Short mmCIF file of C-alpha atoms in Angstrom, two decimals:
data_model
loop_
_atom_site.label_atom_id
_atom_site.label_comp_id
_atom_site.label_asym_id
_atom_site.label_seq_id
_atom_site.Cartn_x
_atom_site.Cartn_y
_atom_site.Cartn_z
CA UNK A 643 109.58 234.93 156.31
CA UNK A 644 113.58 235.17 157.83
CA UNK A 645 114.64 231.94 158.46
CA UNK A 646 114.15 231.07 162.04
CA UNK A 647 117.72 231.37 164.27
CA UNK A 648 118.25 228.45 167.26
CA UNK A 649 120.62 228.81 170.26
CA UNK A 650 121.67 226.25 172.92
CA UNK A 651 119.69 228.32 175.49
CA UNK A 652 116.19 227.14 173.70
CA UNK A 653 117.06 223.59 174.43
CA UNK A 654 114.87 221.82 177.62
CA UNK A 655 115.93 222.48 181.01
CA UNK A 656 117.19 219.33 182.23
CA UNK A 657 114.26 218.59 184.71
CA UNK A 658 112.06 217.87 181.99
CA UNK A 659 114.49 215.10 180.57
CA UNK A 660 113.34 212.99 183.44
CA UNK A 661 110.14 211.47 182.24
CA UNK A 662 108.28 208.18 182.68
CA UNK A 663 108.79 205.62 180.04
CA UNK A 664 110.73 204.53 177.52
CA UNK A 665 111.52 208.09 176.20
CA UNK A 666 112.55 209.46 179.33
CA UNK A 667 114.73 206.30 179.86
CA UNK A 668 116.69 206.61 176.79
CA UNK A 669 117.07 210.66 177.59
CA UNK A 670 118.26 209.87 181.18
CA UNK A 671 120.73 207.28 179.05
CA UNK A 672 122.30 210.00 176.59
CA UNK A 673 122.50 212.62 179.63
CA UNK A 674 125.16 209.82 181.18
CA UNK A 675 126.83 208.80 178.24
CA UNK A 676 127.26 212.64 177.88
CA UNK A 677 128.70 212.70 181.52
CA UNK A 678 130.49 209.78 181.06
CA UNK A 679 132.20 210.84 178.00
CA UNK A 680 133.69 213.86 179.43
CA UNK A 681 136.34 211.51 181.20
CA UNK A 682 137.46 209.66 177.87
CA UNK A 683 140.39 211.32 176.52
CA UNK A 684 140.19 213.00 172.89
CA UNK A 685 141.11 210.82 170.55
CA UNK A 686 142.76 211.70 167.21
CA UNK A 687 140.81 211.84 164.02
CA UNK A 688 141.21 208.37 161.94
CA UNK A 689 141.21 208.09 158.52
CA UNK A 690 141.11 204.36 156.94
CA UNK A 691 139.32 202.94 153.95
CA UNK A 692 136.15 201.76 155.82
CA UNK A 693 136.34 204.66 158.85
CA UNK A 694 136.51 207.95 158.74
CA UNK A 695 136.33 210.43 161.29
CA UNK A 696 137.73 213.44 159.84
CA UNK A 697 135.88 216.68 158.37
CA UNK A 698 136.95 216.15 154.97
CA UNK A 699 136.35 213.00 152.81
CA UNK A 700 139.48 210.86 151.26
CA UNK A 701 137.47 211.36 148.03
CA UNK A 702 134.46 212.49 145.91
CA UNK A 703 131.73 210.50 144.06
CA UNK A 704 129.73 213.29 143.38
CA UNK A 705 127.50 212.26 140.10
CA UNK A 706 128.38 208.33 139.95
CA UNK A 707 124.26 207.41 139.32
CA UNK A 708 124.25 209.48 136.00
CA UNK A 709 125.43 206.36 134.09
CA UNK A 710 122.68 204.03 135.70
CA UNK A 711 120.51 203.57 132.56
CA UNK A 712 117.07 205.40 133.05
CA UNK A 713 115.32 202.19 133.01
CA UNK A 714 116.54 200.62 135.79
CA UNK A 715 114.35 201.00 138.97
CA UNK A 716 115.95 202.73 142.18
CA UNK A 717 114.91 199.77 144.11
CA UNK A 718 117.45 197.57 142.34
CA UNK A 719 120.33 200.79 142.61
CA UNK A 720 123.12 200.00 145.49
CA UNK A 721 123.38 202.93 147.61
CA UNK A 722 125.35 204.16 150.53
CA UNK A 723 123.59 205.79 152.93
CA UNK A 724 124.53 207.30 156.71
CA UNK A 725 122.62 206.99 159.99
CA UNK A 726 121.81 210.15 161.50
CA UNK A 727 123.16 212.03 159.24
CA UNK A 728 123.66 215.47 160.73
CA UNK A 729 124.46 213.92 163.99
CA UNK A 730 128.06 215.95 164.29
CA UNK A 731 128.06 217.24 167.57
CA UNK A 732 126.76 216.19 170.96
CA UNK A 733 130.48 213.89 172.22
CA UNK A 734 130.51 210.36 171.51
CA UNK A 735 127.50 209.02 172.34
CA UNK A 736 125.46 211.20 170.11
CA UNK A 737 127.88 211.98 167.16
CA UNK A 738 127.84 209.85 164.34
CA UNK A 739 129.18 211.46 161.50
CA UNK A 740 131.92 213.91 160.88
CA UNK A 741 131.32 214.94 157.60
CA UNK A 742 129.51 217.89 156.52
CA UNK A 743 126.27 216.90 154.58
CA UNK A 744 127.08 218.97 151.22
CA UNK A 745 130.57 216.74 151.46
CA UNK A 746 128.77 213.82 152.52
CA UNK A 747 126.53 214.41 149.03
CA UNK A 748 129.66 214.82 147.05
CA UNK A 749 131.47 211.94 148.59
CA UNK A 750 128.15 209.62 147.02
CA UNK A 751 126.18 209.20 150.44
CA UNK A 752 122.28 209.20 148.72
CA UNK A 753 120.48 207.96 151.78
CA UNK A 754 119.88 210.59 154.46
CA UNK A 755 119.00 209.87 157.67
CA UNK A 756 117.11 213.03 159.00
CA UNK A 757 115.54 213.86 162.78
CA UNK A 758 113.73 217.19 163.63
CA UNK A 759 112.46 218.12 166.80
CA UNK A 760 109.17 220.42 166.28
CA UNK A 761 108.99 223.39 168.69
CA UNK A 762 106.54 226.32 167.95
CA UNK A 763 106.21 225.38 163.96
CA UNK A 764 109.83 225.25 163.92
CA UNK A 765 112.08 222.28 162.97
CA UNK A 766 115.45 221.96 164.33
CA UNK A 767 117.89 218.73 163.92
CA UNK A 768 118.40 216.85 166.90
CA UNK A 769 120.31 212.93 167.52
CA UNK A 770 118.18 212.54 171.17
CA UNK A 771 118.27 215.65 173.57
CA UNK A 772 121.51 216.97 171.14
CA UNK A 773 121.25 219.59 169.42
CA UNK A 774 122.94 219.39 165.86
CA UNK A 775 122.88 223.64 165.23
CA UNK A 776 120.85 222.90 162.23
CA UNK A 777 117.54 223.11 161.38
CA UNK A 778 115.28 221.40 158.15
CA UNK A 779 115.56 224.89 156.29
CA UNK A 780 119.69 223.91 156.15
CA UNK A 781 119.04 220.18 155.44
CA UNK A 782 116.82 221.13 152.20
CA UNK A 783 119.33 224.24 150.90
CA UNK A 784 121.76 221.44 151.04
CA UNK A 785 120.00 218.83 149.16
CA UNK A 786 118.70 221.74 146.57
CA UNK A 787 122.18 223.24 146.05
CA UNK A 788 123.71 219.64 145.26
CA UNK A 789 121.17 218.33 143.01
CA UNK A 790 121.17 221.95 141.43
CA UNK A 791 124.85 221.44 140.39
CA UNK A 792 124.17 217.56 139.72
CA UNK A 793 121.28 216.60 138.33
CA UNK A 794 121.24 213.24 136.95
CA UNK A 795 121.08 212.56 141.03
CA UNK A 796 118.73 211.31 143.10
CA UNK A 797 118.06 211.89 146.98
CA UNK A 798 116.45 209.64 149.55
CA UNK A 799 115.70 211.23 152.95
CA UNK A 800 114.09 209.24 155.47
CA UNK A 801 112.27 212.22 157.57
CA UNK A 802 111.45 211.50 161.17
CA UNK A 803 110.16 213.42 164.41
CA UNK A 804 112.76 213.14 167.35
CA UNK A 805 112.16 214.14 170.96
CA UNK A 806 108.90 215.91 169.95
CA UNK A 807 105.60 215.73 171.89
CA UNK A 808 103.27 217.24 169.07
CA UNK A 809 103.37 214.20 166.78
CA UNK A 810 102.21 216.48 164.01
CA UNK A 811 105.67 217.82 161.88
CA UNK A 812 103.45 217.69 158.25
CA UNK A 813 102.32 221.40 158.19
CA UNK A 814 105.88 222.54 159.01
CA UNK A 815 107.72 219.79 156.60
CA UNK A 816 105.27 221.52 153.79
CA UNK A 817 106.33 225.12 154.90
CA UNK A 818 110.07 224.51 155.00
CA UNK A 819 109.73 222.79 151.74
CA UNK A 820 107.64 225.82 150.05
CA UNK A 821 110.45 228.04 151.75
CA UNK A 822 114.08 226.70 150.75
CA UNK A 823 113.21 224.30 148.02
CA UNK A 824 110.50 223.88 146.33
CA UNK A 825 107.60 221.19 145.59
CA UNK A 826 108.75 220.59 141.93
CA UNK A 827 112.12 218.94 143.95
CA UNK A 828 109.50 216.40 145.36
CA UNK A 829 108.57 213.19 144.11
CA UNK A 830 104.96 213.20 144.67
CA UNK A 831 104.26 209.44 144.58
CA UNK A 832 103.90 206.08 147.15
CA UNK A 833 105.06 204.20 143.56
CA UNK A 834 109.05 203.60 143.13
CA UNK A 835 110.20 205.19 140.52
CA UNK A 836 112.82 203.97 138.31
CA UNK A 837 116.04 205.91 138.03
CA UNK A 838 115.22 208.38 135.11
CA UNK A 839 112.28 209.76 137.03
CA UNK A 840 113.89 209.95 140.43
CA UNK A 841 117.01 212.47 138.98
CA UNK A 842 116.68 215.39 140.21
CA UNK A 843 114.55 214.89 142.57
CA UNK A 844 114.38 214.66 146.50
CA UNK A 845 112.37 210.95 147.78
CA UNK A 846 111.36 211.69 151.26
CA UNK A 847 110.91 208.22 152.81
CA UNK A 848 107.92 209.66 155.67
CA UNK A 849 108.32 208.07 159.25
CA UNK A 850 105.91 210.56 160.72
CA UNK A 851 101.99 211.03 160.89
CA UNK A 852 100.00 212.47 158.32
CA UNK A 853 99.20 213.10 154.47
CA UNK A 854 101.10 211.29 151.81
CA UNK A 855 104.80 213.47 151.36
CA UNK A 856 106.72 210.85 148.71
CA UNK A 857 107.01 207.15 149.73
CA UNK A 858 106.73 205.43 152.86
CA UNK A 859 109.53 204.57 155.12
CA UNK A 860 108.19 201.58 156.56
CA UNK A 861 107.26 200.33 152.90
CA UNK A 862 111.29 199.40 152.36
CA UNK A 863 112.71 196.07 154.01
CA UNK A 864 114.88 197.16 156.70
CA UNK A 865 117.30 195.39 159.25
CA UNK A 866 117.88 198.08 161.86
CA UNK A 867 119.45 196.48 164.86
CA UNK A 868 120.57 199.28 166.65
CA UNK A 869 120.68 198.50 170.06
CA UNK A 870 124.36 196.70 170.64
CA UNK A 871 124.75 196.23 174.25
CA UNK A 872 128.63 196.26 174.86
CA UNK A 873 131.81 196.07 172.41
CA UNK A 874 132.04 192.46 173.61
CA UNK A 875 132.83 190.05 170.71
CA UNK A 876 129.30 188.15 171.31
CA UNK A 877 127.08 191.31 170.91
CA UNK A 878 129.25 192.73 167.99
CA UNK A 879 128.90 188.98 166.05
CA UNK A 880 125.07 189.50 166.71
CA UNK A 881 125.33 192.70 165.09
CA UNK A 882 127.30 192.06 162.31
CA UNK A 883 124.90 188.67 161.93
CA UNK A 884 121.99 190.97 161.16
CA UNK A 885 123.66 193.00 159.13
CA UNK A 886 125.26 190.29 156.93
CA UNK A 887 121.66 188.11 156.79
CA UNK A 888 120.05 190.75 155.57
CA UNK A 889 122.41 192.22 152.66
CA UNK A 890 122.37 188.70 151.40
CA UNK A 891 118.41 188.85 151.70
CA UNK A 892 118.63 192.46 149.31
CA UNK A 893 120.56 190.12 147.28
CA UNK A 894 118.21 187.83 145.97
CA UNK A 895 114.94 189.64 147.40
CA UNK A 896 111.94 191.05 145.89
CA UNK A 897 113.29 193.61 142.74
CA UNK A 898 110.53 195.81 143.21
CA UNK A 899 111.41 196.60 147.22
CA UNK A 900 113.53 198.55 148.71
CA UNK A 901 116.21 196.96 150.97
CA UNK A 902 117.88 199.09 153.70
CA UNK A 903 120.72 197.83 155.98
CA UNK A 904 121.64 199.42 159.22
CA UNK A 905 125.02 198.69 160.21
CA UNK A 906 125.41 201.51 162.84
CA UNK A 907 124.05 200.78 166.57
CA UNK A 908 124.60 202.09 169.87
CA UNK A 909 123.94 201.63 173.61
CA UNK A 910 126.08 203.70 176.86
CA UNK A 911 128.40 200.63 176.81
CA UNK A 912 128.83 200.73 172.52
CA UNK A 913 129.45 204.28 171.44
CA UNK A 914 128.99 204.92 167.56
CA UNK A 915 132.67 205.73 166.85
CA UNK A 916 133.63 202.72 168.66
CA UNK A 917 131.04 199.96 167.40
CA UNK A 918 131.73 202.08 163.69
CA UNK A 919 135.56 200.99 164.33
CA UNK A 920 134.75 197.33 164.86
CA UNK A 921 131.63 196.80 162.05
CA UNK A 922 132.84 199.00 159.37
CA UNK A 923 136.08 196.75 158.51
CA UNK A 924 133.77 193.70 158.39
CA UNK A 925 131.57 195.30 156.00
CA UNK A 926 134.18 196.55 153.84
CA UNK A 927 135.84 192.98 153.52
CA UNK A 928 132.66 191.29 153.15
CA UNK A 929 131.78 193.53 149.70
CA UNK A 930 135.30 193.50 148.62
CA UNK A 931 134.39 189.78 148.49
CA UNK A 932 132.08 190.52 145.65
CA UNK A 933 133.89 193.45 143.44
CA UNK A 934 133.50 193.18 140.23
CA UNK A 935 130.36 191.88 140.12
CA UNK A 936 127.10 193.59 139.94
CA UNK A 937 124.94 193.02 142.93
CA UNK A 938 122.07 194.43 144.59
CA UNK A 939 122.33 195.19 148.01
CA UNK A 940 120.20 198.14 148.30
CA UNK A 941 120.69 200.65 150.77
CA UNK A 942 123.40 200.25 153.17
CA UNK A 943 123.58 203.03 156.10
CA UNK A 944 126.66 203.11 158.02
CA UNK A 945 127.90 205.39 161.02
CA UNK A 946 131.49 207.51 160.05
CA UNK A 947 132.15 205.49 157.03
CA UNK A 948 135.20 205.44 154.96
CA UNK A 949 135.74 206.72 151.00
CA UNK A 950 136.68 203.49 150.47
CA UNK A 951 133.81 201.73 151.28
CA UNK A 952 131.45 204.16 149.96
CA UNK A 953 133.19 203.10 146.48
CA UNK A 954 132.80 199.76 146.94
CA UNK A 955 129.21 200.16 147.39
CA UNK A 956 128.87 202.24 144.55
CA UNK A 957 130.64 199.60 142.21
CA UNK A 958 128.22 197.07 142.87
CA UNK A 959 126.08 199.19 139.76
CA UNK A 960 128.35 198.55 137.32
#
């Protein structure tokens, strides 16, 4: 079977983004932050130790877990991680990455945070109504091709079905799986496995209906905050208060669960760039606080971050 080729023309015509509900409340939401953004000016790329949104990382991580000892489970491994990860395109509101995902592999990111919209069997990657000219046959050739060429990797993928009405992705996850990569690549198990048995291999975290597909997303502890109303210092402090409280919760929780830390958000008023601009530093001087010591602060997901701070994460293993 050819791998299945998306245009812009397939997306919805615009009349059916106005729907009842909460759905059609957030679409109606994008389609004005889209609008909106139109009258913002470009703004250069930026490049700092905690931000970074350029196309090509300050630097590379691209095999740091292969001197994690074997024994060690993956819920007490550090990890970076990005939210909505192939969310590249779509102007400010919807964009919240810049880097490709085979760079964002090599630069150490091992969370992915992955949306497919299901039309007709077919799977392509959306953040909301935009379109990210990808679909889950490029995700997996991705992830295959990296842990081809590293091995002693591991790769966490939370999966989950975006602006979809079928509620029923399974049958097409399994067929893009069996199609470019293959079920060997899987980890086949609810259980957390400890770093030996997870190299190599792709974890999908499953945040949609049906059979067992690797572990459960909603089986981790996770702080996801993601609504910020405004850039104003009050709803930023309540941000950056959840995000804080609960990395010093992965510190000290349960060793056998899996902690995962949101510190992106968003809301018309808080674009991801812009709230990325104002969290990211925090985060990066709050670790810094705590180099050279190991610590466990299990997965932390982050909007445009910088090389930087996707080092300082990783160091917390060692």
């Amino acid at each position: 079977m050819s791998k299945p080729k998306f245009h812009v023309k397939d997306q919805w015509p615009l009349k059916r983004l106005i729907m009842e509900g909460t759905r059609g409340r957030i679409l109606q939401l994008m389609v004005m932050g889209v609008l909106l953004g139109t009258t913002v000016p470009v703004h250069r790329a930026i490049q700092t130790p905690d931000y970074d949104d350029t196309s090509t990382p300050e630097s590379l991580n691209p095999s740091w877990m292969a001197t994690i000892p074997d024994i060690y489970s993956l819920s007490d491994v550090t990890m970076p991680g990005t939210h909505n990860t192939m969310a590249l395109y779509g102007g400010t509101l919807a964009e919240c990455n810049s880097w490709s995902l085979a760079l964002q592999l090599r630069a150490g990111i091992r969370f992915l945070d992955i949306r497919v919209r299901h039309v007709n069997g077919n799977l392509t990657i959306h953040h909301g109504i935009s379109y990210q000219y990808a679909d889950f046959g490029d995700v997996l050739m991705d992830v295959v091709d990296f842990l081809t060429e590293y091995p002693s990797e591991t790769v966490l993928m939370r999966l989950k079905e975006e602006l979809s009405d079928t509620q029923n992705i399974y049958d097409s996850v399994v067929r893009y799986i069996n199609e470019y990569a293959h079920w060997d690549l899987l980890w086949n198990s609810r259980e957390m496995p400890t770093m030996g048995e997870a190299r190599g291999k792709l974890i999908v975290l499953k945040d949609f209906t049906g059979p067992d597909l690797g572990m459960l997303y909603n089986s981790l502890d996770i702080a996801d905050d993601w609504n910020v109303a405004s850039l104003q210092p009050e709803d930023v402090e309540k941000k950056w208060t959840s995000v804080s409280t609960h990395l010093e919760a992965a510190a000290v929780g349960n060793k056998n669960q899996m902690f995962l830390t949101y510190s992106s958000g968003a809301s018309i008023l808080a674009h991801p760039n812009a709230l990325a601009q104002l969290i990211n530093p925090r985060l990066y001087e709050y670790l810094t606080g705590y180099v050279g010591q190991r610590k466990r602060f299990g997965i932390v997901t982050m909007d445009f971050p910088g090389a930087k701070l996707v080092q300082t994460i990783i160091g917390f293993n060692y």
